[in-house]
Tab-separated table of C-alpha atoms in Angstrom:
chain	number	residue	atom	x	y	z
A	1451	UNK	CA	33.718	-22.520	-36.482
A	1452	UNK	CA	29.987	-23.083	-36.050
A	1453	UNK	CA	30.575	-26.788	-35.458
A	1454	UNK	CA	33.097	-26.045	-32.704
A	1455	UNK	CA	30.640	-23.614	-31.122
A	1456	UNK	CA	27.926	-26.291	-31.060
A	1457	UNK	CA	30.347	-28.743	-29.505
A	1458	UNK	CA	31.155	-26.305	-26.714
A	1459	UNK	CA	27.549	-25.135	-26.258
A	1460	UNK	CA	26.877	-27.367	-23.187
A	1461	UNK	CA	29.965	-25.945	-21.472
A	1462	UNK	CA	28.926	-22.387	-22.356
A	1463	UNK	CA	25.459	-23.030	-20.895
A	1464	UNK	CA	26.964	-24.270	-17.637
A	1465	UNK	CA	29.269	-21.243	-17.438
A	1466	UNK	CA	26.369	-18.840	-18.032
A	1467	UNK	CA	24.271	-20.583	-15.378
A	1468	UNK	CA	27.135	-20.369	-12.883
A	1469	UNK	CA	27.725	-16.684	-13.664
A	1470	UNK	CA	24.004	-15.974	-13.274
A	1471	UNK	CA	23.768	-17.689	-9.897
A	1472	UNK	CA	26.962	-16.026	-8.685
A	1473	UNK	CA	25.474	-12.668	-9.668
A	1474	UNK	CA	22.341	-13.450	-7.669
A	1475	UNK	CA	24.509	-14.325	-4.668
A	1476	UNK	CA	26.426	-11.066	-5.130
A	1477	UNK	CA	23.311	-8.841	-5.214
A	1478	UNK	CA	23.212	-8.326	-1.397
A	1479	UNK	CA	26.854	-7.186	-1.276
A	1480	UNK	CA	27.049	-3.713	0.332
A	1481	UNK	CA	29.629	-2.674	-2.271
A	1482	UNK	CA	27.062	-3.108	-5.050
A	1483	UNK	CA	24.368	-1.068	-3.346
A	1484	UNK	CA	23.839	2.617	-2.783
A	1485	UNK	CA	22.424	4.396	0.204
A	1486	UNK	CA	19.007	6.013	0.015
A	1487	UNK	CA	19.171	8.943	-2.375
A	1488	UNK	CA	16.803	11.087	-4.428
A	1489	UNK	CA	17.280	10.774	-8.173
A	1490	UNK	CA	14.908	13.621	-9.083
A	1491	UNK	CA	16.562	16.975	-8.391
A	1492	UNK	CA	13.200	18.727	-8.105
A	1493	UNK	CA	12.369	16.695	-4.994
A	1494	UNK	CA	13.642	18.132	-1.739
A	1495	UNK	CA	12.136	15.988	1.035
A	1496	UNK	CA	12.560	17.109	4.640
A	1497	UNK	CA	13.451	20.616	3.411
A	1498	UNK	CA	10.087	22.254	4.130
A	1499	UNK	CA	8.058	23.194	7.173
A	1500	UNK	CA	5.769	20.569	8.689
A	1501	UNK	CA	2.256	21.755	9.480
A	1502	UNK	CA	0.738	18.421	10.491
A	1503	UNK	CA	0.697	18.541	14.291
A	1504	UNK	CA	-0.809	16.939	17.377
A	1505	UNK	CA	-4.102	18.678	16.704
A	1506	UNK	CA	-4.424	16.679	13.492
A	1507	UNK	CA	-3.475	13.517	15.374
A	1508	UNK	CA	-6.269	14.334	17.834
A	1509	UNK	CA	-8.650	14.679	14.873
A	1510	UNK	CA	-7.659	11.198	13.713
A	1511	UNK	CA	-8.307	9.888	17.240
A	1512	UNK	CA	-11.824	11.351	17.179
A	1513	UNK	CA	-12.506	9.663	13.855
A	1514	UNK	CA	-11.191	6.441	15.364
A	1515	UNK	CA	-13.689	6.665	18.219
A	1516	UNK	CA	-16.571	6.915	15.746
A	1517	UNK	CA	-15.234	3.985	13.728
A	1518	UNK	CA	-14.934	1.891	16.876
A	1519	UNK	CA	-18.584	2.624	17.633
A	1520	UNK	CA	-19.490	1.274	14.195
A	1521	UNK	CA	-17.370	-1.787	14.886
A	1522	UNK	CA	-18.992	-2.357	18.270
A	1523	UNK	CA	-22.434	-2.144	16.644
A	1524	UNK	CA	-21.201	-4.751	14.171
A	1525	UNK	CA	-22.042	-2.494	11.245
A	1526	UNK	CA	-21.287	-4.529	8.148
A	1527	UNK	CA	-20.820	-3.501	4.556
A	1528	UNK	CA	-24.291	-4.868	3.783
A	1529	UNK	CA	-27.159	-4.774	6.221
A	1530	UNK	CA	-30.645	-6.136	5.755
A	1531	UNK	CA	-33.464	-4.885	7.953
A	1532	UNK	CA	-37.179	-5.381	8.106
A	1533	UNK	CA	-38.783	-3.479	5.257
A	1534	UNK	CA	-41.186	-0.729	6.285
A	1535	UNK	CA	-43.081	-0.807	3.001
A	1536	UNK	CA	-43.414	-4.537	2.334
A	1537	UNK	CA	-44.180	-6.656	5.437
A	1538	UNK	CA	-42.194	-9.842	6.116
A	1539	UNK	CA	-39.495	-8.989	3.564
A	1540	UNK	CA	-35.916	-7.825	3.853
A	1541	UNK	CA	-34.847	-4.565	2.245
A	1542	UNK	CA	-31.301	-3.521	1.418
A	1543	UNK	CA	-30.278	-0.532	3.494
A	1544	UNK	CA	-27.570	1.955	2.789
A	1545	UNK	CA	-24.227	0.778	3.993
A	1546	UNK	CA	-23.620	2.352	7.382
A	1547	UNK	CA	-19.863	2.229	7.190
A	1548	UNK	CA	-19.605	3.648	3.673
A	1549	UNK	CA	-22.308	6.186	4.523
A	1550	UNK	CA	-20.326	7.366	7.543
A	1551	UNK	CA	-17.136	7.770	5.493
A	1552	UNK	CA	-18.962	9.611	2.710
A	1553	UNK	CA	-20.624	11.991	5.168
A	1554	UNK	CA	-17.299	12.785	6.839
A	1555	UNK	CA	-15.736	13.557	3.463
A	1556	UNK	CA	-18.636	15.841	2.599
A	1557	UNK	CA	-18.380	17.675	5.926
A	1558	UNK	CA	-14.910	18.922	5.005
A	1559	UNK	CA	-16.139	20.128	1.608
A	1560	UNK	CA	-15.178	17.225	-0.663
A	1561	UNK	CA	-17.219	15.702	-3.470
A	1562	UNK	CA	-17.924	12.220	-2.121
A	1563	UNK	CA	-19.909	9.137	-3.075
A	1564	UNK	CA	-20.239	5.431	-2.399
A	1565	UNK	CA	-19.917	2.480	-4.749
A	1566	UNK	CA	-21.581	-0.890	-4.238
A	1567	UNK	CA	-20.061	-3.961	-5.863
A	1568	UNK	CA	-20.419	-7.725	-6.064
A	1569	UNK	CA	-17.849	-10.363	-6.998
A	1570	UNK	CA	-18.936	-13.853	-8.066
A	1571	UNK	CA	-16.268	-16.386	-7.094
A	1572	UNK	CA	-17.522	-19.911	-7.689
A	1573	UNK	CA	-20.573	-20.384	-5.501
A	1574	UNK	CA	-19.628	-17.406	-3.318
A	1575	UNK	CA	-20.562	-13.760	-3.736
A	1576	UNK	CA	-18.313	-11.082	-2.262
A	1577	UNK	CA	-20.333	-7.923	-1.788
A	1578	UNK	CA	-19.461	-4.586	-0.275
A	1579	UNK	CA	-19.513	-0.821	-0.574
A	1580	UNK	CA	-16.617	1.578	-1.080
A	1581	UNK	CA	-16.523	5.246	-0.108
A	1582	UNK	CA	-14.367	7.828	-1.835
A	1583	UNK	CA	-13.947	11.556	-2.338
A	1584	UNK	CA	-12.192	13.836	-4.815
A	1585	UNK	CA	-10.369	17.009	-3.834
A	1586	UNK	CA	-9.934	19.047	-7.008
A	1587	UNK	CA	-6.755	21.056	-7.334
A	1588	UNK	CA	-7.382	24.782	-7.867
A	1589	UNK	CA	-4.063	25.084	-9.705
A	1590	UNK	CA	-4.460	22.302	-12.280
A	1591	UNK	CA	-6.859	21.093	-14.953
A	1592	UNK	CA	-7.678	17.808	-13.232
A	1593	UNK	CA	-5.819	15.650	-15.759
A	1594	UNK	CA	-3.606	14.106	-13.081
A	1595	UNK	CA	-4.370	12.733	-9.644
A	1596	UNK	CA	-2.891	10.940	-6.677
A	1597	UNK	CA	-4.694	8.523	-4.362
A	1598	UNK	CA	-4.602	8.147	-0.587
A	1599	UNK	CA	-6.353	4.929	0.392
A	1600	UNK	CA	-7.033	2.425	3.147
A	1601	UNK	CA	-8.944	-0.853	3.202
A	1602	UNK	CA	-11.326	-1.938	5.965
A	1603	UNK	CA	-9.409	-5.170	6.484
A	1604	UNK	CA	-5.669	-4.777	6.857
A	1605	UNK	CA	-3.064	-7.037	5.273
A	1606	UNK	CA	-2.779	-10.222	7.298
A	1607	UNK	CA	-0.467	-12.700	5.502
A	1608	UNK	CA	-3.120	-15.434	5.718
A	1609	UNK	CA	-3.404	-14.894	9.450
A	1610	UNK	CA	-6.321	-13.591	11.486
A	1611	UNK	CA	-8.101	-10.662	9.856
A	1612	UNK	CA	-7.911	-7.289	11.597
A	1613	UNK	CA	-9.787	-4.080	10.943
A	1614	UNK	CA	-7.695	-1.200	9.658
A	1615	UNK	CA	-9.496	1.396	11.771
A	1616	UNK	CA	-6.517	3.643	12.454
A	1617	UNK	CA	-5.572	3.567	8.793
A	1618	UNK	CA	-9.070	4.739	7.841
A	1619	UNK	CA	-9.126	7.416	10.544
A	1620	UNK	CA	-5.761	8.658	9.246
A	1621	UNK	CA	-7.186	8.934	5.715
A	1622	UNK	CA	-10.126	10.954	7.060
A	1623	UNK	CA	-7.813	13.234	9.054
A	1624	UNK	CA	-5.560	13.706	6.018
A	1625	UNK	CA	-8.582	14.595	3.888
A	1626	UNK	CA	-9.551	17.320	6.345
A	1627	UNK	CA	-5.954	18.554	6.637
A	1628	UNK	CA	-5.098	18.591	2.919
A	1629	UNK	CA	-8.391	20.243	1.985
A	1630	UNK	CA	-7.218	23.318	3.882
A	1631	UNK	CA	-4.371	24.011	1.443
A	1632	UNK	CA	-4.404	25.098	-2.200
A	1633	UNK	CA	-0.820	24.138	-3.026
A	1634	UNK	CA	-1.500	20.877	-4.810
A	1635	UNK	CA	-0.660	20.455	-8.487
A	1636	UNK	CA	-2.755	17.283	-8.754
A	1637	UNK	CA	-6.218	16.252	-7.670
A	1638	UNK	CA	-6.235	14.129	-4.522
A	1639	UNK	CA	-8.574	11.142	-4.388
A	1640	UNK	CA	-9.338	9.574	-1.000
A	1641	UNK	CA	-10.581	5.975	-1.068
A	1642	UNK	CA	-11.763	3.731	1.764
A	1643	UNK	CA	-12.300	0.335	0.171
A	1644	UNK	CA	-14.413	-2.426	1.630
A	1645	UNK	CA	-13.053	-5.870	2.414
A	1646	UNK	CA	-9.414	-6.741	1.844
A	1647	UNK	CA	-8.533	-6.634	-1.877
A	1648	UNK	CA	-11.969	-6.961	-3.474
A	1649	UNK	CA	-13.164	-3.428	-2.719
A	1650	UNK	CA	-10.147	-1.691	-4.237
A	1651	UNK	CA	-10.227	-3.973	-7.283
A	1652	UNK	CA	-13.855	-2.996	-7.867
A	1653	UNK	CA	-13.092	0.712	-7.444
A	1654	UNK	CA	-10.054	0.658	-9.742
A	1655	UNK	CA	-11.943	-1.288	-12.403
A	1656	UNK	CA	-14.750	1.274	-12.388
A	1657	UNK	CA	-12.324	4.220	-12.320
A	1658	UNK	CA	-10.421	2.968	-15.376
A	1659	UNK	CA	-13.434	1.572	-17.221
A	1660	UNK	CA	-12.168	-2.006	-17.025
A	1661	UNK	CA	-14.605	-4.916	-17.081
A	1662	UNK	CA	-14.580	-8.316	-15.409
A	1663	UNK	CA	-17.054	-11.071	-16.119
A	1664	UNK	CA	-17.483	-11.844	-12.412
A	1665	UNK	CA	-17.705	-8.226	-11.198
A	1666	UNK	CA	-20.750	-6.011	-10.884
A	1667	UNK	CA	-19.948	-2.525	-9.640
A	1668	UNK	CA	-21.656	0.859	-9.617
A	1669	UNK	CA	-20.268	3.581	-11.825
A	1670	UNK	CA	-18.352	6.368	-10.118
A	1671	UNK	CA	-20.217	9.705	-10.168
A	1672	UNK	CA	-17.022	11.613	-9.317
A	1673	UNK	CA	-13.792	11.049	-11.184
A	1674	UNK	CA	-10.460	12.700	-11.882
A	1675	UNK	CA	-7.464	12.309	-14.167
A	1676	UNK	CA	-4.687	9.776	-14.593
A	1677	UNK	CA	-3.453	8.358	-11.296
A	1678	UNK	CA	0.280	9.003	-11.019
A	1679	UNK	CA	0.899	8.242	-7.368
A	1680	UNK	CA	-0.885	6.337	-4.650
A	1681	UNK	CA	-0.339	5.844	-0.950
A	1682	UNK	CA	-2.026	3.012	0.950
A	1683	UNK	CA	-2.119	3.244	4.746
A	1684	UNK	CA	-2.223	0.082	6.852
A	1685	UNK	CA	-2.273	1.117	10.499
A	1686	UNK	CA	-4.054	-1.206	12.900
A	1687	UNK	CA	-1.960	-0.656	16.026
A	1688	UNK	CA	-2.096	2.174	18.567
A	1689	UNK	CA	1.653	2.830	18.578
A	1690	UNK	CA	4.655	1.822	16.510
A	1691	UNK	CA	8.435	1.748	16.580
A	1692	UNK	CA	9.063	1.436	12.830
A	1693	UNK	CA	7.334	2.088	9.524
A	1694	UNK	CA	7.349	-0.715	6.975
A	1695	UNK	CA	7.266	-0.157	3.211
A	1696	UNK	CA	5.359	-2.631	1.033
A	1697	UNK	CA	5.998	-1.868	-2.619
A	1698	UNK	CA	5.592	-5.066	-4.632
A	1699	UNK	CA	3.064	-5.391	-7.420
A	1700	UNK	CA	1.751	-8.296	-9.454
A	1701	UNK	CA	3.857	-9.690	-12.316
A	1702	UNK	CA	7.061	-8.218	-10.903
A	1703	UNK	CA	6.007	-4.589	-11.213
A	1704	UNK	CA	7.679	-2.111	-8.863
A	1705	UNK	CA	6.947	1.552	-8.051
A	1706	UNK	CA	8.989	4.665	-8.648
A	1707	UNK	CA	11.802	4.486	-6.116
A	1708	UNK	CA	11.927	8.250	-5.552
A	1709	UNK	CA	8.599	8.107	-3.721
A	1710	UNK	CA	9.880	5.418	-1.358
A	1711	UNK	CA	13.159	7.255	-0.838
A	1712	UNK	CA	11.320	10.513	-0.138
A	1713	UNK	CA	9.183	8.767	2.454
A	1714	UNK	CA	12.288	7.278	4.075
A	1715	UNK	CA	14.006	10.663	4.269
A	1716	UNK	CA	10.951	12.448	5.655
A	1717	UNK	CA	10.320	9.720	8.232
A	1718	UNK	CA	13.931	9.673	9.365
A	1719	UNK	CA	14.687	13.398	9.544
A	1720	UNK	CA	11.267	14.959	10.177
A	1721	UNK	CA	9.374	12.261	12.038
A	1722	UNK	CA	12.340	10.563	13.660
A	1723	UNK	CA	10.887	7.139	12.824
A	1724	UNK	CA	13.053	4.399	11.266
A	1725	UNK	CA	11.840	2.741	8.059
A	1726	UNK	CA	12.244	-0.952	7.238
A	1727	UNK	CA	11.589	-3.063	4.157
A	1728	UNK	CA	8.167	-4.670	4.559
A	1729	UNK	CA	7.337	-5.114	8.256
A	1730	UNK	CA	10.482	-6.944	9.346
A	1731	UNK	CA	12.765	-5.089	11.728
A	1732	UNK	CA	16.305	-5.429	10.450
A	1733	UNK	CA	17.784	-6.811	13.620
A	1734	UNK	CA	20.983	-8.791	14.094
A	1735	UNK	CA	21.051	-11.916	11.903
A	1736	UNK	CA	21.912	-14.913	14.079
A	1737	UNK	CA	23.873	-17.672	12.352
A	1738	UNK	CA	25.218	-19.873	15.167
A	1739	UNK	CA	26.604	-22.465	12.762
A	1740	UNK	CA	29.017	-19.930	11.256
A	1741	UNK	CA	32.480	-19.366	12.764
A	1742	UNK	CA	32.436	-16.512	15.258
A	1743	UNK	CA	34.960	-14.374	13.392
A	1744	UNK	CA	32.668	-14.468	10.327
A	1745	UNK	CA	29.271	-13.922	11.949
A	1746	UNK	CA	30.579	-11.003	14.031
A	1747	UNK	CA	32.129	-9.295	11.023
A	1748	UNK	CA	30.200	-6.035	10.277
A	1749	UNK	CA	30.462	-6.509	6.507
A	1750	UNK	CA	29.100	-10.041	6.740
A	1751	UNK	CA	26.268	-8.874	8.998
A	1752	UNK	CA	25.328	-6.227	6.444
A	1753	UNK	CA	25.421	-8.826	3.675
A	1754	UNK	CA	23.266	-11.243	5.705
A	1755	UNK	CA	20.680	-8.531	6.398
A	1756	UNK	CA	20.552	-7.534	2.722
A	1757	UNK	CA	20.249	-11.170	1.656
A	1758	UNK	CA	17.374	-11.648	4.085
A	1759	UNK	CA	15.553	-8.664	2.567
A	1760	UNK	CA	16.108	-10.018	-0.957
A	1761	UNK	CA	14.600	-13.361	0.065
A	1762	UNK	CA	11.649	-11.573	1.669
A	1763	UNK	CA	11.068	-9.652	-1.539
A	1764	UNK	CA	11.135	-12.867	-3.573
A	1765	UNK	CA	8.676	-14.378	-1.102
A	1766	UNK	CA	6.235	-11.497	-1.591
A	1767	UNK	CA	6.628	-11.428	-5.387
A	1768	UNK	CA	6.569	-15.160	-6.136
A	1769	UNK	CA	2.895	-15.917	-5.269
A	1770	UNK	CA	1.639	-13.391	-7.837
A	1771	UNK	CA	-0.897	-12.014	-5.351
A	1772	UNK	CA	-0.350	-8.575	-3.805
A	1773	UNK	CA	0.026	-8.423	-0.044
A	1774	UNK	CA	-2.228	-5.364	0.110
A	1775	UNK	CA	-4.265	-2.931	-1.954
A	1776	UNK	CA	-1.089	-1.152	-3.078
A	1777	UNK	CA	-0.284	-4.038	-5.423
A	1778	UNK	CA	-3.546	-3.626	-7.336
A	1779	UNK	CA	-2.635	-0.188	-8.702
A	1780	UNK	CA	0.285	-1.471	-10.776
A	1781	UNK	CA	-1.983	-3.257	-13.248
A	1782	UNK	CA	-3.472	0.056	-14.372
A	1783	UNK	CA	-0.667	2.619	-14.081
A	1784	UNK	CA	3.033	1.649	-13.761
A	1785	UNK	CA	4.061	4.367	-11.346
A	1786	UNK	CA	4.388	4.864	-7.594
A	1787	UNK	CA	2.167	2.764	-5.356
A	1788	UNK	CA	3.738	1.759	-2.036
A	1789	UNK	CA	1.915	0.842	1.143
A	1790	UNK	CA	3.117	1.911	4.566
A	1791	UNK	CA	2.304	-0.080	7.670
A	1792	UNK	CA	3.149	0.200	11.347
């Protein structure tokens, strides 16, 4: 019996490979998928009143104006000016950008601080300063927290770097808005990280007490509990037609789907804004080489769109590098860390 099994082992391997590849091809089939639904019965998105209004949007616009002034003055994360105490030397000054963010957090009554860091990468040093604030929940012990974050440089897919000014102004406006309510069961931590990925990596390492041989970062004077959820905002444009969800993490980690589904429901029914996977609008898939009766078939079009999204997901996961700061959270807490972009 065992000898016969060994003789047929090559055939069995081929059959298993074929079945595996056929299953991969079948993944985009609409019949195998389910529409967006909420698995947790306690969650009831789009079933409550919305208090965020145009006044809060106006607040975000005012923050944006101040951030644009910093940009126009070319305020960097590290500035060196002529020392007033020692002639002909350069003295490190407090980071203007991080200082501005910290002051705005403090104005709305939050405990805020800055964190300077330095990465050594070969012969290059990446230096910067993060700003963050903690809003303690009056109804909880502070053992759990959620994070709302934005980086100074938005995700760019190896293209030209852009500043994430609207994303940062939205974080500041949310901090002011959420501070006015005492409904939260978790602490809320607001983080504006410097750079692209380096600032958030430095902040997360310090928050969780992790060490890296090439990282030097200040300790965090304000802290909270275990991070269960995080929301990263990437919003560099002035208007948008869709909201894209970036949810991939390093080493194949993925977030809790209920958070993404809740966001999709709220955006669709409350905000009236469609949501797409990543930042690709799911338009009509053009396959001119296919026979017309196939490419115009609605079921085939749905399959082609799903297959395109699967390939996009593989493309974002395969490099092993997150496309934004959202992907850095997975290495510390395997929970819900998507990023939303316009």
